[in-house]
Amino acid sequence: MTISRPALRLVACVLALAAASCPPALAQVPGQGRESAVLEGVNMAVVMPVDLASSAANAECGLTEQLVNESIQLTVQSAGLRTELLSQAQPFTTVTPGVYLIPTIATLRDSSSLCVTWLSLKAQSAHTLTLPSTQQRKTVQVLYWDRGMLLSTPRGSHAGAVAAGLRQLAADFGEQWRRDQR
């Protein structure tokens, strides 16, 4: 099996981007203060839609919006956090503070039947702040959690591998959310 130069460059770029955008996991040390529990009090997660149409390889490798949504939504719900799709979600309030779960999927195919996908899941929210220096109001993004992985499988089994990878990322997020609620 040979992978073309453009495909190798794309994989190298994805790996470099992944290394730059994924901070190391922060372990919670027993006795450590609650300042690291950034998801404390969050009681809702909204799964944002993923743009699978941006690459034909996503469809060629069997990836669908339903596969992505169900893998994330059902797994996070099983952790005990109310989770909805954006199309069904109510706005966040002070009574229902929440985060947006944003999946990213980038897939490529080599000349044979191999599919390579970068998966990531991040939890973030948007807040409007008044800047002290100018007194101007600005909306800023707050990143609470971010993880990712690279998968490479034969095309026939790729959708299942991606679903399993998304479930793992969602389970990791759910576990972090549970720890932060204590």
mmCIF file with all atom_site columns, C-alpha atoms in Angstrom:
data_model
loop_
_atom_site.group_PDB
_atom_site.id
_atom_site.type_symbol
_atom_site.label_atom_id
_atom_site.label_alt_id
_atom_site.label_comp_id
_atom_site.label_asym_id
_atom_site.label_entity_id
_atom_site.label_seq_id
_atom_site.pdbx_PDB_ins_code
_atom_site.Cartn_x
_atom_site.Cartn_y
_atom_site.Cartn_z
_atom_site.occupancy
_atom_site.B_iso_or_equiv
_atom_site.pdbx_formal_charge
_atom_site.auth_seq_id
_atom_site.auth_comp_id
_atom_site.auth_asym_id
_atom_site.auth_atom_id
_atom_site.pdbx_PDB_model_num
ATOM 1   C CA . MET A 1 1   ? 0.000   0.000  0.000  1.00 0.00 ? 1   MET A CA 1
ATOM 2   C CA . THR A 1 2   ? 1.314   3.437  -0.944 1.00 0.00 ? 2   THR A CA 1
ATOM 3   C CA . ILE A 1 3   ? 0.049   6.748  0.277  1.00 0.00 ? 3   ILE A CA 1
ATOM 4   C CA . SER A 1 4   ? 0.421   9.692  -2.060 1.00 0.00 ? 4   SER A CA 1
ATOM 5   C CA . ARG A 1 5   ? 2.609   12.651 -1.158 1.00 0.00 ? 5   ARG A CA 1
ATOM 6   C CA . PRO A 1 6   ? -0.395  15.019 -0.744 1.00 0.00 ? 6   PRO A CA 1
ATOM 7   C CA . ALA A 1 7   ? -2.047  12.508 1.596  1.00 0.00 ? 7   ALA A CA 1
ATOM 8   C CA . LEU A 1 8   ? 1.157   12.168 3.639  1.00 0.00 ? 8   LEU A CA 1
ATOM 9   C CA . ARG A 1 9   ? 1.428   15.954 3.865  1.00 0.00 ? 9   ARG A CA 1
ATOM 10  C CA . LEU A 1 10  ? -2.194  16.157 5.016  1.00 0.00 ? 10  LEU A CA 1
ATOM 11  C CA . VAL A 1 11  ? -1.595  13.530 7.717  1.00 0.00 ? 11  VAL A CA 1
ATOM 12  C CA . ALA A 1 12  ? 1.529   15.401 8.835  1.00 0.00 ? 12  ALA A CA 1
ATOM 13  C CA . CYS A 1 13  ? -0.456  18.656 9.018  1.00 0.00 ? 13  CYS A CA 1
ATOM 14  C CA . VAL A 1 14  ? -3.271  16.990 10.955 1.00 0.00 ? 14  VAL A CA 1
ATOM 15  C CA . LEU A 1 15  ? -0.766  15.524 13.425 1.00 0.00 ? 15  LEU A CA 1
ATOM 16  C CA . ALA A 1 16  ? 0.977   18.881 13.833 1.00 0.00 ? 16  ALA A CA 1
ATOM 17  C CA . LEU A 1 17  ? -2.358  20.636 14.339 1.00 0.00 ? 17  LEU A CA 1
ATOM 18  C CA . ALA A 1 18  ? -3.420  17.991 16.846 1.00 0.00 ? 18  ALA A CA 1
ATOM 19  C CA . ALA A 1 19  ? -0.213  18.337 18.823 1.00 0.00 ? 19  ALA A CA 1
ATOM 20  C CA . ALA A 1 20  ? -0.530  22.110 18.891 1.00 0.00 ? 20  ALA A CA 1
ATOM 21  C CA . SER A 1 21  ? -4.222  22.270 19.761 1.00 0.00 ? 21  SER A CA 1
ATOM 22  C CA . CYS A 1 22  ? -4.516  19.507 22.349 1.00 0.00 ? 22  CYS A CA 1
ATOM 23  C CA . PRO A 1 23  ? -3.152  20.507 25.728 1.00 0.00 ? 23  PRO A CA 1
ATOM 24  C CA . PRO A 1 24  ? -1.826  17.705 27.904 1.00 0.00 ? 24  PRO A CA 1
ATOM 25  C CA . ALA A 1 25  ? -4.431  16.091 30.101 1.00 0.00 ? 25  ALA A CA 1
ATOM 26  C CA . LEU A 1 26  ? -4.682  17.716 33.487 1.00 0.00 ? 26  LEU A CA 1
ATOM 27  C CA . ALA A 1 27  ? -4.806  15.134 36.247 1.00 0.00 ? 27  ALA A CA 1
ATOM 28  C CA . GLN A 1 28  ? -6.764  16.078 39.309 1.00 0.00 ? 28  GLN A CA 1
ATOM 29  C CA . VAL A 1 29  ? -4.591  15.512 42.361 1.00 0.00 ? 29  VAL A CA 1
ATOM 30  C CA . PRO A 1 30  ? -6.432  14.436 45.523 1.00 0.00 ? 30  PRO A CA 1
ATOM 31  C CA . GLY A 1 31  ? -6.651  17.400 47.867 1.00 0.00 ? 31  GLY A CA 1
ATOM 32  C CA . GLN A 1 32  ? -6.204  19.852 45.011 1.00 0.00 ? 32  GLN A CA 1
ATOM 33  C CA . GLY A 1 33  ? -8.518  22.858 45.195 1.00 0.00 ? 33  GLY A CA 1
ATOM 34  C CA . ARG A 1 34  ? -11.778 23.101 43.292 1.00 0.00 ? 34  ARG A CA 1
ATOM 35  C CA . GLU A 1 35  ? -10.296 25.774 41.005 1.00 0.00 ? 35  GLU A CA 1
ATOM 36  C CA . SER A 1 36  ? -9.568  23.045 38.445 1.00 0.00 ? 36  SER A CA 1
ATOM 37  C CA . ALA A 1 37  ? -13.226 21.886 38.366 1.00 0.00 ? 37  ALA A CA 1
ATOM 38  C CA . VAL A 1 38  ? -14.206 24.104 35.430 1.00 0.00 ? 38  VAL A CA 1
ATOM 39  C CA . LEU A 1 39  ? -17.319 22.063 34.580 1.00 0.00 ? 39  LEU A CA 1
ATOM 40  C CA . GLU A 1 40  ? -18.757 22.386 38.091 1.00 0.00 ? 40  GLU A CA 1
ATOM 41  C CA . GLY A 1 41  ? -22.373 23.518 37.934 1.00 0.00 ? 41  GLY A CA 1
ATOM 42  C CA . VAL A 1 42  ? -22.769 22.816 34.209 1.00 0.00 ? 42  VAL A CA 1
ATOM 43  C CA . ASN A 1 43  ? -26.068 20.960 33.827 1.00 0.00 ? 43  ASN A CA 1
ATOM 44  C CA . MET A 1 44  ? -26.584 20.832 30.079 1.00 0.00 ? 44  MET A CA 1
ATOM 45  C CA . ALA A 1 45  ? -24.553 20.042 26.958 1.00 0.00 ? 45  ALA A CA 1
ATOM 46  C CA . VAL A 1 46  ? -25.570 20.883 23.401 1.00 0.00 ? 46  VAL A CA 1
ATOM 47  C CA . VAL A 1 47  ? -24.035 18.829 20.594 1.00 0.00 ? 47  VAL A CA 1
ATOM 48  C CA . MET A 1 48  ? -23.191 21.072 17.665 1.00 0.00 ? 48  MET A CA 1
ATOM 49  C CA . PRO A 1 49  ? -23.574 19.771 14.096 1.00 0.00 ? 49  PRO A CA 1
ATOM 50  C CA . VAL A 1 50  ? -20.442 18.527 12.373 1.00 0.00 ? 50  VAL A CA 1
ATOM 51  C CA . ASP A 1 51  ? -19.572 19.561 8.812  1.00 0.00 ? 51  ASP A CA 1
ATOM 52  C CA . LEU A 1 52  ? -19.130 16.228 7.036  1.00 0.00 ? 52  LEU A CA 1
ATOM 53  C CA . ALA A 1 53  ? -19.815 17.702 3.574  1.00 0.00 ? 53  ALA A CA 1
ATOM 54  C CA . SER A 1 54  ? -16.475 19.517 3.567  1.00 0.00 ? 54  SER A CA 1
ATOM 55  C CA . SER A 1 55  ? -14.726 16.298 2.494  1.00 0.00 ? 55  SER A CA 1
ATOM 56  C CA . ALA A 1 56  ? -16.036 13.593 0.166  1.00 0.00 ? 56  ALA A CA 1
ATOM 57  C CA . ALA A 1 57  ? -13.863 11.127 2.078  1.00 0.00 ? 57  ALA A CA 1
ATOM 58  C CA . ASN A 1 58  ? -16.235 11.377 5.050  1.00 0.00 ? 58  ASN A CA 1
ATOM 59  C CA . ALA A 1 59  ? -19.093 9.873  3.016  1.00 0.00 ? 59  ALA A CA 1
ATOM 60  C CA . GLU A 1 60  ? -16.779 7.418  1.223  1.00 0.00 ? 60  GLU A CA 1
ATOM 61  C CA . CYS A 1 61  ? -15.656 6.128  4.623  1.00 0.00 ? 61  CYS A CA 1
ATOM 62  C CA . GLY A 1 62  ? -19.238 5.734  5.898  1.00 0.00 ? 62  GLY A CA 1
ATOM 63  C CA . LEU A 1 63  ? -19.449 8.721  8.251  1.00 0.00 ? 63  LEU A CA 1
ATOM 64  C CA . THR A 1 64  ? -22.882 10.253 8.792  1.00 0.00 ? 64  THR A CA 1
ATOM 65  C CA . GLU A 1 65  ? -24.246 13.047 10.932 1.00 0.00 ? 65  GLU A CA 1
ATOM 66  C CA . GLN A 1 66  ? -26.503 10.566 12.736 1.00 0.00 ? 66  GLN A CA 1
ATOM 67  C CA . LEU A 1 67  ? -23.518 8.344  13.615 1.00 0.00 ? 67  LEU A CA 1
ATOM 68  C CA . VAL A 1 68  ? -21.662 11.341 15.031 1.00 0.00 ? 68  VAL A CA 1
ATOM 69  C CA . ASN A 1 69  ? -24.628 12.788 16.947 1.00 0.00 ? 69  ASN A CA 1
ATOM 70  C CA . GLU A 1 70  ? -25.735 9.502  18.501 1.00 0.00 ? 70  GLU A CA 1
ATOM 71  C CA . SER A 1 71  ? -22.197 8.474  19.472 1.00 0.00 ? 71  SER A CA 1
ATOM 72  C CA . ILE A 1 72  ? -21.710 11.723 21.382 1.00 0.00 ? 72  ILE A CA 1
ATOM 73  C CA . GLN A 1 73  ? -25.207 12.471 22.698 1.00 0.00 ? 73  GLN A CA 1
ATOM 74  C CA . LEU A 1 74  ? -26.059 9.023  24.065 1.00 0.00 ? 74  LEU A CA 1
ATOM 75  C CA . THR A 1 75  ? -22.638 8.566  25.678 1.00 0.00 ? 75  THR A CA 1
ATOM 76  C CA . VAL A 1 76  ? -22.680 11.943 27.449 1.00 0.00 ? 76  VAL A CA 1
ATOM 77  C CA . GLN A 1 77  ? -26.282 11.351 28.580 1.00 0.00 ? 77  GLN A CA 1
ATOM 78  C CA . SER A 1 78  ? -25.204 8.046  30.125 1.00 0.00 ? 78  SER A CA 1
ATOM 79  C CA . ALA A 1 79  ? -22.800 10.042 32.319 1.00 0.00 ? 79  ALA A CA 1
ATOM 80  C CA . GLY A 1 80  ? -25.846 11.849 33.761 1.00 0.00 ? 80  GLY A CA 1
ATOM 81  C CA . LEU A 1 81  ? -25.558 15.179 31.947 1.00 0.00 ? 81  LEU A CA 1
ATOM 82  C CA . ARG A 1 82  ? -28.612 16.431 30.067 1.00 0.00 ? 82  ARG A CA 1
ATOM 83  C CA . THR A 1 83  ? -27.520 16.461 26.426 1.00 0.00 ? 83  THR A CA 1
ATOM 84  C CA . GLU A 1 84  ? -29.407 17.731 23.385 1.00 0.00 ? 84  GLU A CA 1
ATOM 85  C CA . LEU A 1 85  ? -28.714 18.352 19.720 1.00 0.00 ? 85  LEU A CA 1
ATOM 86  C CA . LEU A 1 86  ? -28.519 22.005 18.679 1.00 0.00 ? 86  LEU A CA 1
ATOM 87  C CA . SER A 1 87  ? -31.700 21.661 16.605 1.00 0.00 ? 87  SER A CA 1
ATOM 88  C CA . GLN A 1 88  ? -33.676 20.679 19.744 1.00 0.00 ? 88  GLN A CA 1
ATOM 89  C CA . ALA A 1 89  ? -31.913 22.693 22.446 1.00 0.00 ? 89  ALA A CA 1
ATOM 90  C CA . GLN A 1 90  ? -33.337 25.501 24.529 1.00 0.00 ? 90  GLN A CA 1
ATOM 91  C CA . PRO A 1 91  ? -31.120 28.544 25.223 1.00 0.00 ? 91  PRO A CA 1
ATOM 92  C CA . PHE A 1 92  ? -28.784 28.384 28.196 1.00 0.00 ? 92  PHE A CA 1
ATOM 93  C CA . THR A 1 93  ? -29.805 30.405 31.261 1.00 0.00 ? 93  THR A CA 1
ATOM 94  C CA . THR A 1 94  ? -28.407 31.021 34.723 1.00 0.00 ? 94  THR A CA 1
ATOM 95  C CA . VAL A 1 95  ? -30.642 28.150 35.865 1.00 0.00 ? 95  VAL A CA 1
ATOM 96  C CA . THR A 1 96  ? -29.392 25.849 33.095 1.00 0.00 ? 96  THR A CA 1
ATOM 97  C CA . PRO A 1 97  ? -25.737 26.743 32.517 1.00 0.00 ? 97  PRO A CA 1
ATOM 98  C CA . GLY A 1 98  ? -24.311 24.678 29.714 1.00 0.00 ? 98  GLY A CA 1
ATOM 99  C CA . VAL A 1 99  ? -21.548 24.047 27.254 1.00 0.00 ? 99  VAL A CA 1
ATOM 100 C CA . TYR A 1 100 ? -21.476 23.367 23.553 1.00 0.00 ? 100 TYR A CA 1
ATOM 101 C CA . LEU A 1 101 ? -19.895 20.042 22.548 1.00 0.00 ? 101 LEU A CA 1
ATOM 102 C CA . ILE A 1 102 ? -18.162 20.640 19.235 1.00 0.00 ? 102 ILE A CA 1
ATOM 103 C CA . PRO A 1 103 ? -16.975 17.630 17.237 1.00 0.00 ? 103 PRO A CA 1
ATOM 104 C CA . THR A 1 104 ? -14.353 18.030 14.520 1.00 0.00 ? 104 THR A CA 1
ATOM 105 C CA . ILE A 1 105 ? -13.838 15.328 11.915 1.00 0.00 ? 105 ILE A CA 1
ATOM 106 C CA . ALA A 1 106 ? -11.247 15.451 9.129  1.00 0.00 ? 106 ALA A CA 1
ATOM 107 C CA . THR A 1 107 ? -11.009 12.384 6.887  1.00 0.00 ? 107 THR A CA 1
ATOM 108 C CA . LEU A 1 108 ? -8.869  11.393 3.941  1.00 0.00 ? 108 LEU A CA 1
ATOM 109 C CA . ARG A 1 109 ? -8.561  8.252  1.834  1.00 0.00 ? 109 ARG A CA 1
ATOM 110 C CA . ASP A 1 110 ? -5.436  6.895  0.262  1.00 0.00 ? 110 ASP A CA 1
ATOM 111 C CA . SER A 1 111 ? -5.410  5.261  -3.157 1.00 0.00 ? 111 SER A CA 1
ATOM 112 C CA . SER A 1 112 ? -6.409  1.905  -1.659 1.00 0.00 ? 112 SER A CA 1
ATOM 113 C CA . SER A 1 113 ? -9.203  1.298  0.814  1.00 0.00 ? 113 SER A CA 1
ATOM 114 C CA . LEU A 1 114 ? -7.661  2.903  3.895  1.00 0.00 ? 114 LEU A CA 1
ATOM 115 C CA . CYS A 1 115 ? -9.448  5.761  5.694  1.00 0.00 ? 115 CYS A CA 1
ATOM 116 C CA . VAL A 1 116 ? -7.636  8.123  8.064  1.00 0.00 ? 116 VAL A CA 1
ATOM 117 C CA . THR A 1 117 ? -9.669  10.410 10.346 1.00 0.00 ? 117 THR A CA 1
ATOM 118 C CA . TRP A 1 118 ? -8.767  13.034 12.915 1.00 0.00 ? 118 TRP A CA 1
ATOM 119 C CA . LEU A 1 119 ? -11.488 13.217 15.593 1.00 0.00 ? 119 LEU A CA 1
ATOM 120 C CA . SER A 1 120 ? -11.733 15.796 18.299 1.00 0.00 ? 120 SER A CA 1
ATOM 121 C CA . LEU A 1 121 ? -14.352 16.883 20.771 1.00 0.00 ? 121 LEU A CA 1
ATOM 122 C CA . LYS A 1 122 ? -14.267 20.113 22.704 1.00 0.00 ? 122 LYS A CA 1
ATOM 123 C CA . ALA A 1 123 ? -16.591 21.728 25.214 1.00 0.00 ? 123 ALA A CA 1
ATOM 124 C CA . GLN A 1 124 ? -16.853 25.494 25.102 1.00 0.00 ? 124 GLN A CA 1
ATOM 125 C CA . SER A 1 125 ? -19.216 28.360 25.737 1.00 0.00 ? 125 SER A CA 1
ATOM 126 C CA . ALA A 1 126 ? -19.496 32.008 24.751 1.00 0.00 ? 126 ALA A CA 1
ATOM 127 C CA . HIS A 1 127 ? -19.709 34.863 27.235 1.00 0.00 ? 127 HIS A CA 1
ATOM 128 C CA . THR A 1 128 ? -20.056 38.594 26.799 1.00 0.00 ? 128 THR A CA 1
ATOM 129 C CA . LEU A 1 129 ? -17.577 40.593 28.881 1.00 0.00 ? 129 LEU A CA 1
ATOM 130 C CA . THR A 1 130 ? -16.817 44.255 29.357 1.00 0.00 ? 130 THR A CA 1
ATOM 131 C CA . LEU A 1 131 ? -13.131 44.870 28.690 1.00 0.00 ? 131 LEU A CA 1
ATOM 132 C CA . PRO A 1 132 ? -11.646 46.872 31.576 1.00 0.00 ? 132 PRO A CA 1
ATOM 133 C CA . SER A 1 133 ? -9.297  48.856 29.324 1.00 0.00 ? 133 SER A CA 1
ATOM 134 C CA . THR A 1 134 ? -11.898 50.147 26.865 1.00 0.00 ? 134 THR A CA 1
ATOM 135 C CA . GLN A 1 135 ? -15.246 49.381 28.518 1.00 0.00 ? 135 GLN A CA 1
ATOM 136 C CA . GLN A 1 136 ? -16.288 47.730 25.254 1.00 0.00 ? 136 GLN A CA 1
ATOM 137 C CA . ARG A 1 137 ? -18.409 44.600 25.358 1.00 0.00 ? 137 ARG A CA 1
ATOM 138 C CA . LYS A 1 138 ? -16.883 41.597 23.595 1.00 0.00 ? 138 LYS A CA 1
ATOM 139 C CA . THR A 1 139 ? -18.063 38.026 23.206 1.00 0.00 ? 139 THR A CA 1
ATOM 140 C CA . VAL A 1 140 ? -15.320 35.575 24.072 1.00 0.00 ? 140 VAL A CA 1
ATOM 141 C CA . GLN A 1 141 ? -15.074 31.803 23.765 1.00 0.00 ? 141 GLN A CA 1
ATOM 142 C CA . VAL A 1 142 ? -14.221 29.821 26.876 1.00 0.00 ? 142 VAL A CA 1
ATOM 143 C CA . LEU A 1 143 ? -12.690 26.392 26.286 1.00 0.00 ? 143 LEU A CA 1
ATOM 144 C CA . TYR A 1 144 ? -13.494 23.943 29.100 1.00 0.00 ? 144 TYR A CA 1
ATOM 145 C CA . TRP A 1 145 ? -12.273 20.648 27.662 1.00 0.00 ? 145 TRP A CA 1
ATOM 146 C CA . ASP A 1 146 ? -10.553 19.441 24.450 1.00 0.00 ? 146 ASP A CA 1
ATOM 147 C CA . ARG A 1 147 ? -9.378  15.977 23.343 1.00 0.00 ? 147 ARG A CA 1
ATOM 148 C CA . GLY A 1 148 ? -8.696  14.248 20.046 1.00 0.00 ? 148 GLY A CA 1
ATOM 149 C CA . MET A 1 149 ? -7.352  11.139 18.326 1.00 0.00 ? 149 MET A CA 1
ATOM 150 C CA . LEU A 1 150 ? -6.217  9.916  14.932 1.00 0.00 ? 150 LEU A CA 1
ATOM 151 C CA . LEU A 1 151 ? -7.767  6.729  13.489 1.00 0.00 ? 151 LEU A CA 1
ATOM 152 C CA . SER A 1 152 ? -6.661  4.698  10.486 1.00 0.00 ? 152 SER A CA 1
ATOM 153 C CA . THR A 1 153 ? -8.709  1.667  9.428  1.00 0.00 ? 153 THR A CA 1
ATOM 154 C CA . PRO A 1 154 ? -9.921  -0.120 6.293  1.00 0.00 ? 154 PRO A CA 1
ATOM 155 C CA . ARG A 1 155 ? -12.885 1.641  4.710  1.00 0.00 ? 155 ARG A CA 1
ATOM 156 C CA . GLY A 1 156 ? -15.378 -1.120 5.552  1.00 0.00 ? 156 GLY A CA 1
ATOM 157 C CA . SER A 1 157 ? -14.786 -0.856 9.299  1.00 0.00 ? 157 SER A CA 1
ATOM 158 C CA . HIS A 1 158 ? -14.050 2.855  9.521  1.00 0.00 ? 158 HIS A CA 1
ATOM 159 C CA . ALA A 1 159 ? -17.524 4.087  10.501 1.00 0.00 ? 159 ALA A CA 1
ATOM 160 C CA . GLY A 1 160 ? -17.545 1.675  13.459 1.00 0.00 ? 160 GLY A CA 1
ATOM 161 C CA . ALA A 1 161 ? -14.053 2.779  14.513 1.00 0.00 ? 161 ALA A CA 1
ATOM 162 C CA . VAL A 1 162 ? -15.045 6.456  14.309 1.00 0.00 ? 162 VAL A CA 1
ATOM 163 C CA . ALA A 1 163 ? -18.221 5.785  16.344 1.00 0.00 ? 163 ALA A CA 1
ATOM 164 C CA . ALA A 1 164 ? -16.123 3.977  18.973 1.00 0.00 ? 164 ALA A CA 1
ATOM 165 C CA . GLY A 1 165 ? -13.598 6.842  19.014 1.00 0.00 ? 165 GLY A CA 1
ATOM 166 C CA . LEU A 1 166 ? -16.349 9.441  19.452 1.00 0.00 ? 166 LEU A CA 1
ATOM 167 C CA . ARG A 1 167 ? -17.901 7.358  22.245 1.00 0.00 ? 167 ARG A CA 1
ATOM 168 C CA . GLN A 1 168 ? -14.501 7.235  23.964 1.00 0.00 ? 168 GLN A CA 1
ATOM 169 C CA . LEU A 1 169 ? -14.047 11.008 23.702 1.00 0.00 ? 169 LEU A CA 1
ATOM 170 C CA . ALA A 1 170 ? -17.621 11.583 24.931 1.00 0.00 ? 170 ALA A CA 1
ATOM 171 C CA . ALA A 1 171 ? -17.084 9.132  27.824 1.00 0.00 ? 171 ALA A CA 1
ATOM 172 C CA . ASP A 1 172 ? -13.873 10.966 28.789 1.00 0.00 ? 172 ASP A CA 1
ATOM 173 C CA . PHE A 1 173 ? -15.782 14.253 28.771 1.00 0.00 ? 173 PHE A CA 1
ATOM 174 C CA . GLY A 1 174 ? -18.613 12.693 30.824 1.00 0.00 ? 174 GLY A CA 1
ATOM 175 C CA . GLU A 1 175 ? -16.125 11.383 33.371 1.00 0.00 ? 175 GLU A CA 1
ATOM 176 C CA . GLN A 1 176 ? -14.501 14.813 33.678 1.00 0.00 ? 176 GLN A CA 1
ATOM 177 C CA . TRP A 1 177 ? -17.945 16.396 34.112 1.00 0.00 ? 177 TRP A CA 1
ATOM 178 C CA . ARG A 1 178 ? -18.832 13.868 36.860 1.00 0.00 ? 178 ARG A CA 1
ATOM 179 C CA . ARG A 1 179 ? -15.542 14.507 38.712 1.00 0.00 ? 179 ARG A CA 1
ATOM 180 C CA . ASP A 1 180 ? -16.090 18.255 38.554 1.00 0.00 ? 180 ASP A CA 1
ATOM 181 C CA . GLN A 1 181 ? -19.563 17.996 40.149 1.00 0.00 ? 181 GLN A CA 1
ATOM 182 C CA . ARG A 1 182 ? -18.238 16.579 43.440 1.00 0.00 ? 182 ARG A CA 1
#
